[in-house]
Amino acid sequence: MTRDTLHFEQGPIRPPNEAASLLLRFTRNCPWNRCLFCPVYKGRRFSRRSAAEIREDIRTARRIADEVLETSWRMGYGGAVNDAVAGAVLQRASRHVSARSVAAWLYYGTGSCFLQDADNLILPPEELAELLSLLRETFPEIRRVTTYARSRTVVTRRTEELRRIREAGLDRVHLGLESGSDAVLRFMQKGVSAAQHVEAGRRLIAAGLEVSEYVMPGLGGRALWREHAVETARVLNRINPHFIRLRSLRVPRRAPLHAKLAAGEFELPSDDEVVEEIRVFLEHLEGITSTIVSDHIMNLLEEIEGKLPEDRERMLAVIRDYQALPDEERLVFRVGRRGGAFRTLQDLERDRAAAAKIRRLVEEVRTREGAEGVERFVTELVDQYL
Ligand code: SF4
């Protein structure tokens, strides 16, 4: 294999905050794969990759990284991966995803590595620890290694096993908590209970790992929204994770939940209802020091971010400001946010020209298609990101 055809395997997704991380695939797809709201691995079978395959991928990634660094030295940049070096590598390696991704990783210089796919703690603990040690030895420039895992798998691991994995080089685990309500978890076929979520989060923290819990506003639907908000806060209060990440529900056609939606067995809450749900959720978080992150494009109010407890009032104030807007202004904001013209509520004031254009657009759609047509239009804008 020539240097320009060096290749290692990568999976389909990573968390939004791992966009500039080195991505290495330790397992393929999801061993559970039944959650109704999740389209990601549907139709694909879970498989473990052998330790030999993963070792080979780590070494290949290193060879590619060395090649990029050599290019930098040859071009007179002393090992720095700047625009010129990245451009030269991308041009030469335009057909090879692996080379592109390593060059981008060195360019952004995050020092982060994310292990794909959905549940790497399913690997035998000793094997995972050995692979992590190899990764750390091979890439001394890596400063943080993270992975996804299922709570259901974590509770099958002893704290000492998790500690061994931590010491070998894993820093953070992203868990799809989604909800702390057993009724919601059951309906969505998450395959885990609220008690297991608590146990998993606490065990990871006891082992010295950072925990990042994904919460899905909207997942209770119209029927269970309050229970979803209150119980999710209750579970998080018992874990006190390092991060709580909000990722609001959308239902793409590929997700099994879409059929339930079409059959009327699940009702999607409106944007305004989800905002109210998040208000109730925030008000029930207590006694914890987690950082709330809103780094997902599906979230309407991305400024609901901050450290608990000190930023809770500010986050609630964002919600109050949104809820205090006249109906038409909330609609203008939703169209602007979903269409990419606005990022935060303040943009409504800051960019009056855009707001005026959106008001006219909303009026046109309403005249042509009525109020329902306007809602359809907003939905189409959001769903473009699915
Ligand atoms: S466990 Fe995670 S990846 Fe697997 S189906 Fe559920 S949400 Fe999707």
XYZ file of C-alpha atoms and ligand atoms in Angstrom:
394
model
C 0.000 0.000 0.000
C 1.451 3.377 -0.931
C 1.360 6.204 1.556
C -1.427 7.986 -0.316
C -3.706 4.954 -0.103
C -3.232 4.342 3.624
C -6.637 3.822 5.107
C -8.281 3.127 8.453
C -11.922 2.588 9.252
C -14.306 5.286 10.474
C -17.949 5.111 11.542
C -20.892 7.332 10.575
C -21.258 9.686 13.552
C -19.598 11.429 16.478
C -20.947 13.927 19.012
C -21.103 17.537 17.710
C -18.282 18.626 20.023
C -15.999 15.914 18.607
C -16.144 17.306 15.056
C -12.430 18.145 15.110
C -11.327 14.993 16.963
C -9.356 12.101 15.557
C -12.015 9.443 14.887
C -11.064 5.797 15.357
C -13.585 2.985 15.107
C -13.336 0.368 17.864
C -16.732 -1.305 17.247
C -19.212 -1.168 14.388
C -22.769 0.152 14.796
C -24.954 -0.364 17.890
C -25.359 -3.640 19.827
C -28.883 -2.582 20.882
C -30.205 -0.684 17.876
C -33.855 -0.699 18.994
C -34.452 2.855 20.245
C -37.491 4.146 18.364
C -36.206 7.702 17.935
C -32.764 6.727 16.626
C -32.169 6.305 12.897
C -28.386 6.120 12.986
C -27.557 2.420 12.728
C -30.904 1.000 11.630
C -30.471 -1.745 9.049
C -26.830 -2.273 10.064
C -25.590 -5.094 12.250
C -23.392 -4.601 15.251
C -19.971 -6.225 15.109
C -16.874 -6.120 17.209
C -13.621 -5.363 15.475
C -10.717 -7.563 16.455
C -7.958 -6.116 18.615
C -5.547 -6.813 15.730
C -7.657 -4.716 13.326
C -7.891 -1.838 15.784
C -4.154 -1.977 16.513
C -3.481 -1.820 12.786
C -5.798 1.208 12.426
C -4.006 3.049 15.238
C -0.649 2.420 13.553
C -2.003 3.464 10.165
C -3.357 6.714 11.605
C 0.109 7.338 13.069
C 1.785 6.712 9.688
C -0.602 9.180 8.048
C 0.013 11.766 10.797
C 3.797 11.352 10.354
C 3.404 11.824 6.621
C 1.504 15.091 7.189
C 4.178 16.299 9.611
C 6.960 15.375 7.152
C 5.137 17.402 4.494
C 5.181 20.378 6.860
C 8.936 20.041 7.436
C 9.581 19.671 3.692
C 7.586 22.851 3.039
C 9.629 24.717 5.644
C 6.946 25.019 8.338
C 8.793 23.038 10.988
C 6.006 20.552 11.748
C 3.194 23.130 11.975
C 0.046 22.041 10.146
C -1.178 25.328 8.713
C -3.395 26.194 5.707
C -0.572 25.555 3.215
C 0.310 22.127 4.636
C -3.306 21.048 5.041
C -4.031 22.252 1.489
C -1.091 20.260 0.069
C -2.132 17.089 1.899
C -5.804 17.457 0.969
C -4.948 17.976 -2.667
C -2.785 14.874 -2.804
C -5.120 12.785 -0.686
C -8.365 14.103 -2.118
C -9.745 10.599 -2.591
C -8.815 9.265 0.820
C -11.053 10.051 3.772
C -8.524 8.773 6.328
C -5.760 11.127 5.199
C -8.178 14.043 5.027
C -9.449 13.414 8.512
C -5.964 13.081 10.078
C -4.791 16.248 8.295
C -7.879 18.129 9.544
C -7.300 16.828 13.070
C -3.688 18.039 13.081
C -4.768 21.338 11.529
C -7.337 22.047 14.252
C -4.887 20.843 16.903
C -7.571 19.760 19.368
C -5.529 16.874 20.765
C -8.848 14.995 21.113
C -9.681 11.508 19.971
C -13.184 10.022 19.789
C -13.686 6.264 19.638
C -16.586 5.131 17.453
C -19.291 3.630 17.339
C -22.194 3.437 19.823
C -20.948 1.355 22.760
C -17.244 0.651 23.115
C -17.432 -0.351 26.762
C -18.918 -3.585 25.438
C -15.346 -4.625 24.589
C -13.685 -6.850 27.191
C -12.258 -4.360 29.732
C -8.693 -5.669 29.571
C -8.681 -5.615 25.761
C -10.051 -2.060 25.722
C -7.440 -0.977 28.288
C -4.612 -2.450 26.184
C -5.888 -0.710 23.052
C -6.108 2.590 24.936
C -2.538 2.175 26.178
C -1.355 1.542 22.628
C -3.283 4.596 21.410
C -1.705 6.817 24.072
C 1.827 5.498 23.376
C 1.410 5.858 19.632
C -0.072 9.365 19.829
C 1.601 11.211 22.718
C -0.010 14.426 21.406
C -3.486 13.152 22.306
C -4.756 14.986 25.382
C -8.291 13.599 25.637
C -9.956 10.328 24.597
C -13.739 9.975 24.662
C -16.304 7.404 23.582
C -20.031 6.686 23.490
C -21.374 3.946 25.763
C -24.739 2.599 26.860
C -25.695 2.805 30.531
C -26.968 -0.775 30.217
C -23.445 -1.910 29.342
C -21.709 0.254 31.943
C -23.664 -1.370 34.780
C -22.220 -4.755 33.765
C -18.692 -3.423 34.417
C -17.145 -3.306 37.874
C -15.794 0.022 39.132
C -12.249 -1.490 39.181
C -12.605 -2.450 35.507
C -13.722 1.071 34.645
C -10.845 2.471 36.689
C -8.390 0.310 34.733
C -9.886 1.705 31.491
C -9.597 5.232 32.863
C -5.952 4.715 33.831
C -5.193 3.255 30.402
C -6.297 6.513 28.784
C -10.057 6.982 28.443
C -11.106 10.402 29.800
C -14.790 10.874 29.066
C -17.872 8.810 28.282
C -20.858 10.210 26.380
C -24.067 8.440 27.424
C -27.432 8.705 25.717
C -29.521 9.191 28.843
C -32.347 10.728 26.762
C -34.870 10.519 29.631
C -35.037 9.718 33.334
C -38.667 8.625 33.070
C -39.152 4.862 33.019
C -42.392 5.304 31.081
C -40.610 7.275 28.345
C -37.628 4.900 28.313
C -39.989 1.924 27.942
C -42.094 3.513 25.223
C -38.949 4.451 23.282
C -37.471 0.956 23.767
C -34.269 2.408 25.165
C -33.481 -0.893 26.861
C -32.413 0.704 30.116
C -34.157 1.892 33.285
C -33.801 5.188 35.137
C -32.142 3.305 38.020
C -29.576 1.805 35.623
C -28.843 5.266 34.216
C -28.142 6.489 37.755
C -25.976 3.479 38.554
C -23.988 3.782 35.311
C -23.327 7.504 35.664
C -22.255 7.164 39.279
C -20.032 4.191 38.607
C -18.187 5.991 35.800
C -17.643 9.014 38.019
C -16.440 6.780 40.870
C -13.899 5.332 38.438
C -12.570 8.833 37.718
C -14.143 9.295 34.280
C -15.864 12.425 33.044
C -19.516 11.836 32.209
C -21.472 13.603 29.503
C -25.213 12.811 29.524
C -27.325 13.496 26.448
C -30.890 14.564 27.233
C -33.589 14.698 24.577
C -36.182 17.461 25.098
C -39.464 16.472 23.424
C -38.998 12.734 23.928
C -41.975 12.469 26.287
C -44.237 13.703 23.505
C -47.364 15.608 24.476
C -48.559 12.844 26.806
C -45.496 12.496 29.065
C -43.686 15.800 28.730
C -43.908 16.828 32.382
C -42.914 13.441 33.745
C -40.043 13.399 31.230
C -38.804 16.816 32.412
C -39.135 16.151 36.144
C -37.814 12.580 36.161
C -34.879 13.411 33.897
C -33.879 16.185 36.301
C -34.286 13.775 39.229
C -31.963 11.202 37.627
C -29.363 13.845 36.784
C -29.539 15.212 40.333
C -28.462 11.778 41.521
C -25.587 11.516 39.042
C -24.194 15.075 38.962
C -22.517 14.468 35.587
C -19.803 16.776 34.315
C -21.905 17.683 31.271
C -25.597 17.657 30.406
C -26.043 18.019 26.670
C -29.397 18.980 25.178
C -30.320 17.462 21.805
C -33.985 18.125 20.996
C -36.073 15.408 19.382
C -36.723 15.411 15.646
C -38.176 12.398 13.908
C -36.670 11.531 10.531
C -38.469 9.007 8.321
C -35.724 6.445 8.957
C -36.542 6.369 12.701
C -39.143 3.783 13.796
C -40.839 6.552 15.811
C -41.961 8.073 12.517
C -44.512 5.269 12.026
C -45.883 5.854 15.537
C -46.169 9.548 14.764
C -48.059 8.796 11.553
C -50.353 6.351 13.422
C -51.124 8.974 16.071
C -49.454 6.879 18.820
C -46.978 9.656 19.576
C -47.543 13.402 19.381
C -44.610 15.668 18.755
C -44.651 18.715 21.060
C -44.423 22.138 19.429
C -41.339 24.357 19.772
C -43.132 26.394 22.448
C -44.088 23.271 24.374
C -40.483 22.044 24.312
C -39.291 25.407 25.636
C -41.757 25.084 28.530
C -40.551 21.519 29.127
C -36.932 22.722 29.339
C -38.033 25.404 31.827
C -39.577 22.745 34.087
C -36.487 20.562 33.632
C -34.083 23.377 34.606
C -36.197 24.292 37.611
C -35.980 20.730 38.895
C -32.193 20.436 38.603
C -30.817 20.963 42.059
C -27.733 20.298 44.150
C -25.522 19.620 41.112
C -22.577 21.351 39.481
C -22.925 20.096 35.890
C -22.296 22.230 32.822
C -25.285 22.407 30.480
C -24.328 22.438 26.817
C -26.582 23.142 23.863
C -24.406 22.265 20.878
C -27.028 20.712 18.643
C -28.607 22.461 15.686
C -32.016 21.003 16.600
C -32.174 23.103 19.774
C -34.286 26.236 19.370
C -32.607 28.273 22.126
C -28.916 27.494 21.894
C -28.077 30.078 24.542
C -29.499 27.773 27.227
C -25.977 26.893 28.292
C -24.032 27.393 31.463
C -22.682 26.048 34.694
C -24.947 24.998 37.524
C -25.913 26.364 39.891
C -24.635 29.861 39.131
C -25.991 30.167 35.571
C -29.399 28.633 36.160
C -31.137 32.014 36.588
C -29.585 33.333 33.378
C -30.749 30.235 31.470
C -34.260 30.566 32.883
C -34.232 34.254 31.934
C -33.593 33.260 28.281
C -36.725 31.125 28.444
C -38.756 33.873 30.105
C -37.624 36.336 27.410
C -38.705 33.921 24.674
C -42.043 33.192 26.329
C -42.721 36.906 26.861
C -42.441 37.667 23.131
C -45.708 38.295 21.268
C -46.901 35.218 19.285
C -45.831 36.701 15.960
C -42.320 37.526 17.192
C -41.822 34.006 18.549
C -42.802 32.728 15.129
C -40.383 35.119 13.402
C -37.600 33.949 15.715
C -38.395 30.279 15.058
C -38.304 30.796 11.292
C -35.065 32.783 11.562
C -33.404 30.251 13.838
C -34.551 27.215 11.878
C -33.613 28.843 8.584
C -30.129 29.792 9.822
C -30.635 33.613 9.884
C -30.608 33.825 13.703
C -28.605 32.069 16.351
C -29.837 33.656 19.535
C -32.915 35.576 20.679
C -30.938 38.811 20.624
C -30.554 38.460 16.860
C -34.229 39.430 16.563
C -33.264 42.937 17.702
C -29.735 42.952 16.352
C -30.663 42.058 12.787
C -33.824 44.045 12.153
C -33.489 43.799 8.387
C -33.525 39.991 8.549
C -36.427 40.077 11.016
C -38.429 42.341 8.662
C -37.755 40.017 5.705
C -38.871 37.014 7.736
C -42.060 38.809 8.813
C -42.901 39.406 5.140
C -42.104 35.791 4.278
C -44.314 34.493 7.099
C -47.144 36.735 5.891
C -46.793 35.436 2.328
C -46.865 31.796 3.431
C -49.839 32.482 5.707
C -51.802 34.185 2.911
C -51.090 31.293 0.566
C -51.363 28.297 2.916
C -52.897 29.483 6.181
C -51.507 29.088 9.729
C -50.938 25.343 9.239
C -48.863 26.097 6.165
C -46.608 28.326 8.268
C -46.061 25.497 10.773
C -45.337 23.099 7.897
C -42.813 25.585 6.567
C -41.020 25.782 9.957
C -40.963 21.977 10.175
C -39.405 21.727 6.713
C -36.736 24.231 7.758
C -35.803 22.178 10.845
C -35.923 18.869 9.050
C -33.408 20.008 6.446
C -30.758 19.176 9.086
C -31.890 15.573 9.548
S -28.432 2.827 22.052
Fe -27.879 4.785 21.081
S -27.095 4.256 19.045
Fe -28.166 2.452 19.868
S -30.239 2.591 19.018
Fe -30.264 3.572 21.034
S -29.847 5.763 20.644
Fe -29.269 4.626 18.788
